[in-house]
Coordinates of C-alpha atoms in Angstrom, one line a residue:
Chain A
X6 CA -28.0 -63.1 -81.8
X7 CA -30.5 -65.5 -83.4
X8 CA -30.8 -68.9 -81.8
X9 CA -29.4 -70.9 -84.7
X10 CA -26.3 -68.6 -84.7
X11 CA -25.8 -69.1 -81.0
X12 CA -26.0 -72.8 -81.5
X13 CA -23.4 -72.7 -84.3
X14 CA -21.1 -70.6 -82.1
X15 CA -21.5 -73.1 -79.3
X16 CA -20.7 -76.0 -81.6
X17 CA -17.7 -74.2 -83.0
X18 CA -16.4 -73.4 -79.5
X19 CA -16.8 -77.0 -78.4
X20 CA -15.3 -78.4 -81.6
X21 CA -12.1 -76.3 -81.1
X22 CA -12.0 -77.2 -77.4
X23 CA -12.7 -80.9 -78.0
X24 CA -9.1 -82.1 -77.4
X25 CA -9.1 -80.8 -73.9
X26 CA -12.7 -81.9 -73.3
X27 CA -11.9 -85.5 -74.3
X28 CA -8.6 -85.4 -72.4
X29 CA -10.3 -84.0 -69.4
X30 CA -12.9 -86.7 -69.4
X31 CA -10.4 -89.6 -69.8
X32 CA -7.4 -88.4 -67.8
X33 CA -8.9 -86.2 -65.1
X34 CA -12.6 -86.6 -64.5
X35 CA -12.8 -90.4 -64.7
X36 CA -9.6 -90.9 -62.7
X37 CA -10.9 -88.5 -59.9
X38 CA -14.0 -90.6 -59.6
X39 CA -12.2 -93.9 -59.8
X40 CA -9.6 -92.8 -57.3
X41 CA -12.3 -91.7 -54.9
X42 CA -13.9 -95.1 -55.2
X43 CA -10.7 -97.1 -54.9
X44 CA -9.9 -95.2 -51.6
X45 CA -12.8 -97.2 -50.0
X46 CA -11.6 -100.5 -51.3
X47 CA -8.9 -103.1 -50.9
X48 CA -7.2 -103.4 -54.3
X49 CA -4.0 -105.1 -55.3
X50 CA -4.2 -104.9 -59.1
X51 CA -4.7 -108.7 -59.6
X52 CA -8.1 -109.0 -58.0
X53 CA -11.2 -106.9 -58.3
X54 CA -11.4 -104.2 -55.7
X55 CA -13.4 -105.2 -52.6
X56 CA -15.2 -102.6 -50.5
X57 CA -13.8 -102.0 -47.1
X58 CA -15.5 -98.8 -46.1
X59 CA -13.3 -96.4 -44.2
X60 CA -10.6 -99.0 -43.3
X61 CA -7.9 -97.3 -45.5
X62 CA -8.5 -94.0 -43.8
X63 CA -8.6 -95.6 -40.4
X64 CA -5.4 -97.5 -41.1
X65 CA -3.5 -94.3 -41.5
X66 CA -4.1 -93.4 -37.9
X67 CA -2.1 -96.4 -36.7
X68 CA 0.5 -96.4 -39.5
X69 CA 3.8 -95.2 -38.1
X70 CA 5.4 -94.7 -41.6
X71 CA 2.4 -92.6 -42.6
X72 CA 2.9 -90.2 -39.7
X73 CA 6.7 -90.2 -40.3
X74 CA 6.2 -89.4 -44.0
X75 CA 3.7 -86.7 -43.2
X76 CA 6.0 -85.2 -40.5
X77 CA 8.9 -85.2 -42.9
X78 CA 6.9 -83.5 -45.6
X79 CA 5.6 -80.8 -43.2
X80 CA 9.2 -80.3 -42.0
X81 CA 10.5 -79.8 -45.6
X82 CA 7.6 -77.5 -46.4
X83 CA 8.1 -75.4 -43.2
X84 CA 11.8 -75.0 -43.9
X85 CA 11.7 -74.9 -47.7
X86 CA 8.9 -72.4 -48.5
X87 CA 10.2 -69.4 -46.4
X88 CA 13.8 -70.0 -47.6
X89 CA 12.6 -70.3 -51.2
X90 CA 10.7 -67.0 -51.0
X91 CA 13.4 -65.1 -49.2
X92 CA 16.2 -66.3 -51.5
X93 CA 14.2 -65.8 -54.6
X94 CA 13.3 -62.2 -53.6
X95 CA 16.8 -61.4 -52.6
X96 CA 18.1 -63.0 -55.8
X97 CA 15.7 -61.0 -57.9
X98 CA 17.0 -57.8 -56.4
X99 CA 20.5 -58.8 -57.1
X100 CA 19.6 -59.7 -60.7
X101 CA 17.9 -56.3 -61.1
X102 CA 21.0 -54.4 -60.3
X103 CA 22.3 -52.3 -63.2
X104 CA 25.3 -54.4 -64.1
X105 CA 26.7 -55.2 -67.5
X106 CA 26.1 -58.8 -68.7
X107 CA 23.0 -59.1 -66.5
X108 CA 21.0 -61.2 -69.0
X109 CA 23.8 -63.9 -68.8
X110 CA 23.7 -63.9 -65.0
X111 CA 19.9 -64.3 -65.0
X112 CA 20.2 -67.2 -67.4
X113 CA 22.8 -68.8 -65.2
X114 CA 20.6 -68.6 -62.1
X115 CA 17.7 -70.1 -64.1
X116 CA 19.8 -72.8 -65.7
X117 CA 19.4 -75.5 -62.9
X118 CA 15.7 -75.6 -63.4
X119 CA 16.0 -77.1 -66.9
X120 CA 18.5 -79.9 -65.9
X121 CA 17.0 -83.4 -65.8
X122 CA 16.0 -83.8 -62.2
X123 CA 17.8 -87.2 -62.1
X124 CA 21.0 -85.5 -63.1
X125 CA 20.5 -82.9 -60.3
X126 CA 19.8 -85.7 -57.8
X127 CA 23.0 -87.6 -58.4
X128 CA 25.0 -84.4 -58.7
X129 CA 23.8 -83.3 -55.3
X130 CA 24.4 -86.7 -53.8
X131 CA 28.0 -86.2 -54.8
X132 CA 28.2 -82.6 -53.7
X133 CA 26.8 -83.6 -50.3
X134 CA 29.1 -86.5 -49.9
X135 CA 30.4 -86.0 -46.3
X136 CA 34.0 -86.9 -47.2
X137 CA 34.6 -85.9 -50.8
X138 CA 31.9 -83.4 -51.4
X139 CA 32.3 -79.7 -52.0
X140 CA 29.5 -78.6 -49.7
X141 CA 31.4 -79.8 -46.6
X142 CA 34.7 -78.5 -48.1
X143 CA 33.2 -75.1 -48.3
X144 CA 31.8 -75.3 -44.7
X145 CA 35.3 -76.3 -43.5
X146 CA 36.9 -73.4 -45.3
X147 CA 34.4 -71.2 -43.5
X148 CA 35.3 -73.0 -40.2
X149 CA 31.7 -74.2 -39.8
X150 CA 30.8 -77.7 -38.6
X151 CA 30.5 -80.3 -41.5
X152 CA 27.5 -82.6 -41.0
X153 CA 27.1 -86.0 -42.4
X154 CA 24.1 -84.8 -44.5
X155 CA 22.5 -87.8 -46.2
X156 CA 23.8 -90.3 -43.7
X157 CA 22.4 -88.3 -40.7
X158 CA 18.7 -88.4 -39.7
X159 CA 18.9 -84.8 -38.5
X160 CA 20.7 -83.3 -41.6
X161 CA 19.2 -85.3 -44.4
X162 CA 16.1 -83.2 -44.6
X163 CA 18.0 -79.9 -44.7
X164 CA 20.0 -81.5 -47.5
X165 CA 16.8 -82.0 -49.5
X166 CA 15.9 -78.4 -49.0
X167 CA 19.4 -77.3 -50.0
X168 CA 19.1 -79.3 -53.2
X169 CA 15.6 -77.8 -53.9
X170 CA 17.0 -74.3 -53.4
X171 CA 19.3 -74.8 -56.3
X172 CA 16.3 -74.7 -58.6
X173 CA 14.9 -71.5 -57.1
X174 CA 15.6 -69.8 -60.4
X175 CA 12.0 -70.0 -61.7
X176 CA 10.6 -68.3 -58.6
X177 CA 13.4 -65.7 -58.8
X178 CA 12.7 -64.8 -62.5
X179 CA 9.0 -64.3 -61.7
X180 CA 10.0 -61.9 -58.9
X181 CA 12.4 -60.2 -61.2
X182 CA 9.7 -59.5 -63.8
X183 CA 7.5 -58.2 -61.1
X184 CA 10.2 -55.9 -59.8
X185 CA 10.6 -54.4 -63.2
X186 CA 6.9 -53.5 -63.2
X187 CA 7.3 -51.2 -60.2
X188 CA 7.4 -47.6 -61.5
X189 CA 10.8 -46.1 -60.9
X190 CA 9.5 -42.7 -59.9
X191 CA 7.8 -44.2 -56.8
X192 CA 11.2 -45.2 -55.4
X193 CA 12.8 -41.9 -56.5
X194 CA 10.2 -39.8 -54.8
X195 CA 10.6 -41.8 -51.6
X196 CA 14.3 -41.4 -51.8
X197 CA 14.0 -37.7 -52.1
X198 CA 11.8 -37.7 -49.1
X199 CA 14.7 -39.3 -47.3
X200 CA 13.5 -42.9 -47.1
X201 CA 16.4 -45.4 -46.9
X202 CA 16.7 -48.6 -48.9
X203 CA 15.1 -50.8 -46.2
X204 CA 12.1 -48.4 -45.7
X205 CA 11.6 -48.2 -49.4
X206 CA 11.5 -52.0 -49.6
X207 CA 9.2 -52.3 -46.6
X208 CA 6.7 -49.7 -47.8
X209 CA 6.9 -49.8 -51.6
X210 CA 8.4 -53.0 -52.9
X211 CA 7.0 -55.5 -50.5
X212 CA 3.3 -54.3 -50.6
X213 CA 3.5 -54.0 -54.4
X214 CA 4.9 -57.5 -54.8
X215 CA 2.5 -59.0 -52.2
X216 CA 0.0 -60.5 -54.8
X217 CA 2.9 -62.2 -56.6
X218 CA 4.3 -63.4 -53.2
X219 CA 0.9 -65.0 -52.5
X220 CA 1.1 -66.8 -55.8
X221 CA 4.7 -67.9 -55.3
X222 CA 4.0 -69.1 -51.7
X223 CA 1.1 -71.2 -52.9
X224 CA 3.0 -72.7 -55.9
X225 CA 6.1 -73.4 -53.7
X226 CA 3.9 -74.8 -50.9
X227 CA 2.3 -77.3 -53.3
X228 CA 5.6 -78.3 -54.8
X229 CA 7.0 -79.1 -51.3
X230 CA 3.9 -80.9 -50.1
X231 CA 4.2 -83.1 -53.2
X232 CA 8.0 -83.5 -53.1
X233 CA 8.9 -86.9 -54.5
X234 CA 11.9 -87.1 -56.9
X235 CA 14.5 -85.3 -54.8
X236 CA 14.2 -87.5 -51.7
X237 CA 13.5 -90.6 -53.9
X238 CA 16.9 -90.1 -55.7
X239 CA 18.8 -89.1 -52.6
X240 CA 17.8 -92.4 -50.9
X241 CA 18.0 -94.7 -53.9
X242 CA 19.8 -98.0 -52.9
X243 CA 21.6 -100.5 -55.1
X244 CA 18.4 -102.5 -55.6
X245 CA 16.7 -99.6 -57.3
X246 CA 14.5 -99.0 -54.4
X247 CA 14.2 -96.0 -52.3
X248 CA 14.7 -96.7 -48.7
X249 CA 13.6 -93.4 -47.1
X250 CA 17.1 -92.8 -45.8
X251 CA 18.4 -93.0 -42.2
X252 CA 15.5 -93.6 -39.8
X253 CA 13.1 -92.9 -42.7
X254 CA 14.0 -89.3 -42.3
X255 CA 13.8 -88.6 -46.1
X256 CA 10.6 -90.6 -46.6
X257 CA 8.3 -88.0 -48.1
X258 CA 4.5 -88.4 -48.2
X259 CA 4.5 -88.8 -52.0
X260 CA 7.3 -91.4 -51.8
X261 CA 5.3 -93.4 -49.3
X262 CA 2.2 -93.1 -51.4
X263 CA 4.2 -94.3 -54.5
X264 CA 5.6 -97.2 -52.5
X265 CA 2.2 -98.3 -51.4
X266 CA 0.8 -98.0 -55.0
X267 CA 3.6 -99.5 -57.0
X268 CA 5.8 -101.6 -54.6
X269 CA 3.3 -103.0 -52.1
X270 CA 0.5 -102.8 -54.7
X271 CA -1.9 -101.4 -52.1
X272 CA -3.8 -99.3 -54.6
X273 CA -6.7 -98.6 -52.3
X274 CA -4.6 -97.4 -49.5
X275 CA -2.5 -95.2 -51.8
X276 CA -5.7 -93.7 -53.3
X277 CA -6.9 -92.8 -49.8
X278 CA -3.5 -91.2 -49.1
X279 CA -3.8 -89.1 -52.2
X280 CA -7.2 -87.8 -51.0
X281 CA -5.8 -87.0 -47.6
X282 CA -2.9 -85.2 -49.3
X283 CA -5.4 -83.2 -51.4
X284 CA -7.4 -82.3 -48.2
X285 CA -4.2 -81.1 -46.4
X286 CA -3.2 -79.0 -49.4
X287 CA -6.7 -77.5 -49.6
X288 CA -6.7 -76.6 -45.8
X289 CA -3.3 -75.0 -45.8
X290 CA -4.0 -73.1 -49.0
X291 CA -7.3 -71.9 -47.6
X292 CA -5.6 -70.7 -44.4
X293 CA -3.1 -68.9 -46.5
X294 CA -5.7 -67.2 -48.6
X295 CA -7.6 -66.2 -45.4
X296 CA -4.4 -64.7 -43.9
X297 CA -3.7 -62.9 -47.2
X298 CA -6.3 -60.2 -46.5
X299 CA -3.9 -58.9 -43.9
X300 CA -0.7 -58.8 -45.9
X301 CA -1.6 -58.8 -49.6
X302 CA -2.4 -55.4 -51.2
X303 CA -4.2 -55.2 -54.5
X304 CA -4.1 -52.3 -56.9
X305 CA -2.7 -49.7 -54.6
X306 CA -0.8 -48.1 -57.4
Chain B
X15 CA 24.6 -47.0 -68.4
X16 CA 27.6 -44.6 -68.0
X17 CA 31.0 -46.3 -68.0
X18 CA 31.7 -45.0 -64.5
X19 CA 35.0 -46.9 -64.1
X20 CA 36.4 -44.7 -66.8
X21 CA 35.7 -41.4 -65.1
X22 CA 38.2 -38.7 -65.5
X23 CA 41.0 -38.6 -62.9
X24 CA 40.6 -36.2 -59.9
X25 CA 36.8 -36.0 -59.9
X26 CA 36.7 -36.3 -56.2
X27 CA 35.7 -38.6 -53.4
X28 CA 32.1 -38.9 -54.5
X29 CA 33.1 -40.4 -57.8
X30 CA 35.4 -42.8 -56.1
X31 CA 32.5 -43.9 -53.8
X32 CA 30.3 -44.4 -56.8
X33 CA 32.9 -46.5 -58.6
X34 CA 33.3 -48.6 -55.5
X35 CA 29.5 -49.2 -55.4
X36 CA 29.6 -50.3 -59.1
X37 CA 32.4 -52.7 -58.3
X38 CA 30.5 -54.1 -55.3
X39 CA 27.4 -54.7 -57.4
X40 CA 29.4 -56.6 -59.9
X41 CA 30.9 -58.8 -57.2
X42 CA 27.5 -59.5 -55.7
X43 CA 25.9 -60.4 -59.0
X44 CA 28.9 -62.5 -60.1
X45 CA 28.9 -64.3 -56.7
X46 CA 25.2 -65.2 -57.0
X47 CA 25.6 -66.6 -60.5
X48 CA 28.7 -68.5 -59.4
X49 CA 26.8 -70.1 -56.6
X50 CA 24.3 -71.6 -59.0
X51 CA 26.8 -72.5 -61.7
X52 CA 29.4 -74.1 -59.3
X53 CA 27.6 -77.5 -59.2
X54 CA 27.7 -77.6 -63.0
X55 CA 31.5 -77.0 -62.9
X56 CA 31.8 -79.9 -60.4
X57 CA 29.8 -82.2 -62.7
X58 CA 31.9 -81.2 -65.7
X59 CA 35.3 -81.5 -64.1
X60 CA 34.4 -84.7 -62.2
X61 CA 33.5 -86.3 -65.6
X62 CA 37.1 -85.7 -66.7
X63 CA 38.7 -87.0 -63.4
X64 CA 40.4 -90.3 -62.7
X65 CA 39.3 -92.1 -59.5
X66 CA 42.3 -90.8 -57.6
X67 CA 41.2 -87.3 -58.2
X68 CA 37.5 -88.1 -57.6
X69 CA 38.2 -89.6 -54.2
X70 CA 40.5 -86.9 -52.9
X71 CA 39.8 -85.2 -49.6
X72 CA 39.6 -82.2 -49.5
X73 CA 38.1 -82.1 -53.0
X74 CA 39.8 -80.1 -55.8
X75 CA 37.8 -78.6 -58.6
X76 CA 40.3 -79.3 -61.4
X77 CA 41.6 -82.8 -62.1
X78 CA 45.4 -83.3 -61.8
X79 CA 45.2 -85.1 -65.2
X80 CA 42.3 -84.9 -67.6
X81 CA 40.8 -88.2 -69.0
X82 CA 38.1 -89.3 -71.4
X83 CA 37.9 -92.7 -69.7
X84 CA 34.6 -91.9 -67.9
X85 CA 32.9 -91.1 -71.2
X86 CA 34.3 -94.3 -72.8
X87 CA 33.0 -96.3 -69.8
X88 CA 29.7 -94.6 -69.8
X89 CA 29.3 -95.6 -73.5
X90 CA 30.3 -99.1 -72.7
X91 CA 28.1 -99.6 -69.7
X92 CA 25.0 -98.0 -71.0
X93 CA 23.4 -97.5 -74.4
X94 CA 23.8 -93.7 -74.3
X95 CA 22.7 -93.2 -77.9
X96 CA 19.7 -95.3 -77.5
X97 CA 18.6 -93.5 -74.3
X98 CA 19.2 -90.1 -76.1
X99 CA 17.2 -91.3 -79.1
X100 CA 14.3 -92.7 -77.0
X101 CA 14.1 -89.5 -75.0
X102 CA 14.3 -87.3 -78.1
X103 CA 11.5 -89.3 -79.7
X104 CA 9.2 -89.0 -76.7
X105 CA 10.0 -85.4 -76.2
X106 CA 9.5 -84.5 -79.9
X107 CA 6.2 -86.4 -80.0
X108 CA 4.9 -84.5 -77.0
X109 CA 5.9 -81.3 -78.6
X110 CA 3.9 -82.2 -81.7
X111 CA 0.9 -83.1 -79.6
X112 CA 1.2 -79.8 -77.7
X113 CA 1.5 -77.7 -80.9
X114 CA -1.6 -79.4 -82.3
X115 CA -3.9 -79.4 -79.3
X116 CA -3.0 -76.4 -77.1
X117 CA -3.6 -73.6 -79.7
X118 CA -6.9 -75.2 -80.8
X119 CA -8.2 -75.1 -77.3
X120 CA -6.7 -71.7 -76.6
X121 CA -8.4 -70.3 -79.7
X122 CA -11.7 -71.5 -78.5
X123 CA -11.1 -70.0 -75.1
X124 CA -10.0 -66.6 -76.4
X125 CA -11.5 -65.7 -79.8
X126 CA -14.7 -67.7 -80.1
X127 CA -17.8 -66.5 -78.2
X128 CA -19.9 -69.4 -76.8
X129 CA -21.8 -70.2 -73.8
X130 CA -19.7 -72.1 -71.2
X131 CA -16.4 -70.6 -72.4
X132 CA -15.6 -69.0 -69.0
X133 CA -16.7 -72.2 -67.2
X134 CA -14.3 -74.2 -69.3
X135 CA -11.5 -71.7 -68.6
X136 CA -12.1 -72.2 -64.9
X137 CA -11.9 -76.0 -65.4
X138 CA -8.5 -75.6 -67.2
X139 CA -7.2 -73.5 -64.3
X140 CA -8.5 -76.0 -61.7
X141 CA -6.9 -78.8 -63.6
X142 CA -3.5 -77.0 -63.2
X143 CA -4.0 -77.1 -59.4
X144 CA -5.0 -80.8 -59.1
X145 CA -2.4 -82.9 -57.4
X146 CA -1.2 -85.6 -59.8
X147 CA -1.2 -88.2 -57.1
X148 CA -5.0 -88.3 -57.3
X149 CA -5.1 -89.3 -61.0
X150 CA -1.9 -91.3 -61.1
X151 CA -3.3 -94.6 -60.0
X152 CA -6.5 -94.8 -62.1
X153 CA -4.6 -93.5 -65.2
X154 CA -2.0 -96.2 -64.6
X155 CA -4.7 -98.9 -64.4
X156 CA -6.3 -97.5 -67.5
X157 CA -3.1 -97.9 -69.5
X158 CA -2.6 -101.3 -68.0
X159 CA -6.1 -102.4 -69.1
X160 CA -5.2 -101.2 -72.6
X161 CA -2.1 -103.3 -72.5
X162 CA -0.1 -100.1 -73.0
X163 CA 2.2 -100.6 -70.0
X164 CA 5.9 -100.5 -71.0
X165 CA 5.1 -98.5 -74.2
X166 CA 5.5 -94.8 -75.0
X167 CA 1.7 -94.3 -75.3
X168 CA 1.2 -93.3 -71.7
X169 CA 4.0 -90.7 -72.0
X170 CA 3.0 -89.2 -75.3
X171 CA -0.8 -89.4 -75.6
X172 CA -1.8 -86.9 -72.9
X173 CA 0.1 -84.1 -74.8
X174 CA -2.3 -84.5 -77.7
X175 CA -5.2 -83.5 -75.5
X176 CA -3.5 -80.3 -74.4
X177 CA -1.5 -79.3 -71.3
X178 CA -3.5 -76.9 -69.1
X179 CA -0.6 -74.6 -68.3
X180 CA 0.3 -74.2 -72.0
X181 CA -3.3 -73.8 -73.1
X182 CA -3.6 -71.0 -70.6
X183 CA -0.4 -69.4 -71.7
X184 CA -1.4 -69.4 -75.4
X185 CA -4.9 -68.2 -74.5
X186 CA -3.4 -65.2 -72.6
X187 CA -1.3 -64.4 -75.7
X188 CA -4.2 -64.6 -78.1
X189 CA -6.3 -62.3 -75.8
X190 CA -3.8 -59.6 -76.5
X191 CA -4.1 -60.0 -80.3
X192 CA -6.7 -57.6 -81.8
X193 CA -9.9 -59.1 -83.2
X194 CA -9.9 -57.0 -86.4
X195 CA -8.0 -59.4 -88.6
X196 CA -10.2 -62.3 -87.6
X197 CA -13.4 -60.3 -87.9
X198 CA -12.4 -59.1 -91.4
X199 CA -11.7 -62.7 -92.5
X200 CA -15.1 -63.8 -91.1
X201 CA -16.8 -61.0 -93.2
X202 CA -15.0 -62.3 -96.3
X203 CA -16.7 -65.6 -95.6
X204 CA -13.6 -67.6 -94.6
X205 CA -14.3 -70.8 -92.6
X206 CA -13.4 -70.9 -89.0
X207 CA -10.8 -73.6 -89.7
X208 CA -9.3 -71.5 -92.5
X209 CA -9.1 -68.5 -90.2
X210 CA -7.4 -70.6 -87.5
X211 CA -4.8 -72.0 -89.9
X212 CA -4.0 -69.0 -91.9
X213 CA -4.4 -66.1 -89.4
X214 CA -4.4 -67.3 -85.8
X215 CA -1.6 -69.8 -85.9
X216 CA 0.9 -67.5 -87.6
X217 CA 0.0 -64.7 -85.2
X218 CA 0.5 -67.0 -82.2
X219 CA 4.0 -68.0 -83.3
X220 CA 5.9 -66.5 -80.3
X221 CA 3.6 -68.3 -77.8
X222 CA 3.8 -71.5 -79.8
X223 CA 7.6 -71.5 -79.7
X224 CA 7.5 -70.9 -75.9
X225 CA 5.1 -73.8 -75.5
X226 CA 7.3 -76.1 -77.6
X227 CA 10.4 -75.2 -75.6
X228 CA 8.6 -75.8 -72.3
X229 CA 7.1 -79.0 -73.4
X230 CA 10.3 -80.3 -74.7
X231 CA 12.2 -79.6 -71.5
X232 CA 9.4 -81.1 -69.3
X233 CA 9.4 -84.3 -71.2
X234 CA 13.2 -84.4 -71.5
X235 CA 13.6 -84.1 -67.8
X236 CA 10.6 -86.1 -66.6
X237 CA 11.3 -88.9 -64.1
X238 CA 8.1 -90.0 -62.5
X239 CA 6.2 -91.1 -65.7
X240 CA 9.0 -93.1 -67.2
X241 CA 9.6 -94.6 -63.7
X242 CA 5.9 -95.8 -63.6
X243 CA 5.5 -96.9 -67.2
X244 CA 8.8 -98.2 -68.6
X245 CA 10.4 -101.4 -67.4
X246 CA 12.1 -102.7 -70.5
X247 CA 15.6 -101.3 -70.7
X248 CA 15.4 -101.1 -74.5
X249 CA 12.8 -98.4 -74.0
X250 CA 14.3 -96.4 -71.2
X251 CA 14.5 -92.7 -71.5
X252 CA 17.6 -91.0 -70.1
X253 CA 16.2 -90.3 -66.7
X254 CA 15.3 -93.9 -66.1
X255 CA 18.4 -95.2 -67.8
X256 CA 20.6 -93.1 -65.6
X257 CA 18.5 -94.3 -62.6
X258 CA 19.1 -97.9 -63.5
X259 CA 22.8 -97.3 -64.1
X260 CA 23.2 -95.7 -60.7
X261 CA 21.7 -98.8 -59.0
X262 CA 23.6 -101.4 -61.0
X263 CA 27.1 -100.0 -60.9
X264 CA 27.8 -99.4 -57.2
X265 CA 28.0 -95.7 -57.8
X266 CA 30.8 -95.2 -60.3
X267 CA 30.9 -91.4 -60.0
X268 CA 33.2 -90.7 -63.0
X269 CA 31.1 -92.4 -65.6
X270 CA 27.9 -91.3 -63.9
X271 CA 29.0 -87.6 -64.1
X272 CA 30.1 -88.2 -67.7
X273 CA 26.6 -89.5 -68.5
X274 CA 25.0 -86.5 -66.6
X275 CA 27.0 -84.1 -68.8
X276 CA 25.8 -85.8 -72.0
X277 CA 22.2 -85.9 -70.8
X278 CA 22.2 -82.3 -69.8
X279 CA 23.6 -81.0 -73.1
X280 CA 20.4 -81.2 -75.3
X281 CA 18.2 -79.3 -72.8
X282 CA 21.1 -76.8 -72.4
X283 CA 21.2 -76.2 -76.1
X284 CA 17.5 -75.8 -76.3
X285 CA 17.8 -73.4 -73.4
X286 CA 20.5 -71.3 -75.0
X287 CA 18.6 -70.9 -78.2
X288 CA 15.2 -70.5 -76.6
X289 CA 16.2 -68.4 -73.6
X290 CA 14.1 -65.4 -74.2
X291 CA 11.0 -67.6 -74.8
X292 CA 11.6 -69.2 -71.4
X293 CA 11.8 -66.0 -69.4
X294 CA 8.8 -64.5 -71.3
X295 CA 6.8 -67.6 -70.7
X296 CA 7.3 -67.9 -67.0
X297 CA 6.3 -64.4 -66.3
X298 CA 3.3 -64.6 -68.6
X299 CA 2.1 -67.6 -66.6
X300 CA 2.4 -65.7 -63.4
X301 CA 0.8 -62.4 -64.2
X302 CA -1.9 -62.2 -66.7

């Protein structure tokens, strides 16, 4: 291509991409730089930021609520990610059964993901009510112990996970679409060779789905590491503040970050927390990707 | 599928076993769906319950007598229509923004050949992964400096610069559209803008509808941004209005659930009408 043509192509390309380019500069690139700078300052919104070196990062080491919120978040992640994956995968198999009316059932499982999260939050506060809620009613019908859920420091975190699992429909639908891509004759051939359902799952379905599983684990992981709205609403008090629940057991990392930024106006500290969160996410994702060589199979079809 | 349950009588044990399997499958699927729908049923019936029924242990799903009181109270205690109107306005505005910006960028990333295109695609993807906590504070300070706190600008404007996930989705769709039509128009001497408006946009319609549906539901259900930016109750969207109501009224579960029902309806209607676009869109984002 002649040079002038190439320049014209470049200009056309940039012109059509310009909304994103401008938006990226203003809402992503500049904020990243600014946030990095703020993380080394003391900044309360009313005065100019003053440089404090690594103080914000050092302060985290001795901040009990920081560690509490990090511990809670890792707990939620460790419990929530495997449960999400297992339930989504099992649910996808159920929604893949040849049953009449299946499109309706799929829609019903997906439905909770489009409900305003505030509505979901209050609905689950009611369902988890120790005395009048249906969750404990169901447990009692099954002769299982009925915990105090949101009022108990031990059970409030499982309660958050339970509420999050209600919106597992998105993950389930992605698995379902992947299941449909697996050629039927693969399963039929294995069945003729005498492989049972579990062996077929273990040796055909699971390896074929493994790239999708990696994707789902990473997306779910990030959403749990950043969890904010669910614990925020489940611990909302009358003064429109979010306490963190009994013993701060529901104080998530993002909640504590939000409190520092918009309640205590410690913008510098909150920015530093955001970067630490980013680092933690990167490290865990990198470990996951490194491990994936052992369990993710690409293009074995 | 063969209607197995109507098999002729006396076809033997094997048939009976198969019929049993079919029935079992139905029960499993139905049970799963019920598990996810049950909370909605509780929300709906609680909205029609009197306090005596709401605070009844053990709980019962159906009220002993149905009442509209909770809805009346919800309307009295909170400007339901205003919240719905505000939320509709903000949601519609972001949909407009998305429909203007995302296909432009997606076109550049799929059908125009220019140096740096693949680099920009990588940037779009990386932006999808960036934790919002990093940008949240500087963006807030930016709007504050522009005296746009407590307005809808911070909620609406970003959509007009394109949402990375939707840009990517439309781009994937356009990649699967053959180049011939566009090439033919170029030979005819049509301008790039003309090609975009009269050929590309109509072709991209399915992806555009999916994007609109997604964007609408995202904005409709958003909590964090209204929480950060809106503090004048006149301007509240439903998320933040409901949040304020919960705090002020010592947890009046009946009216609260009535409001929840009303605030869920519009997203539900969009979902019913746009269902196939949803499911297609989610899988498109995951695979291609």
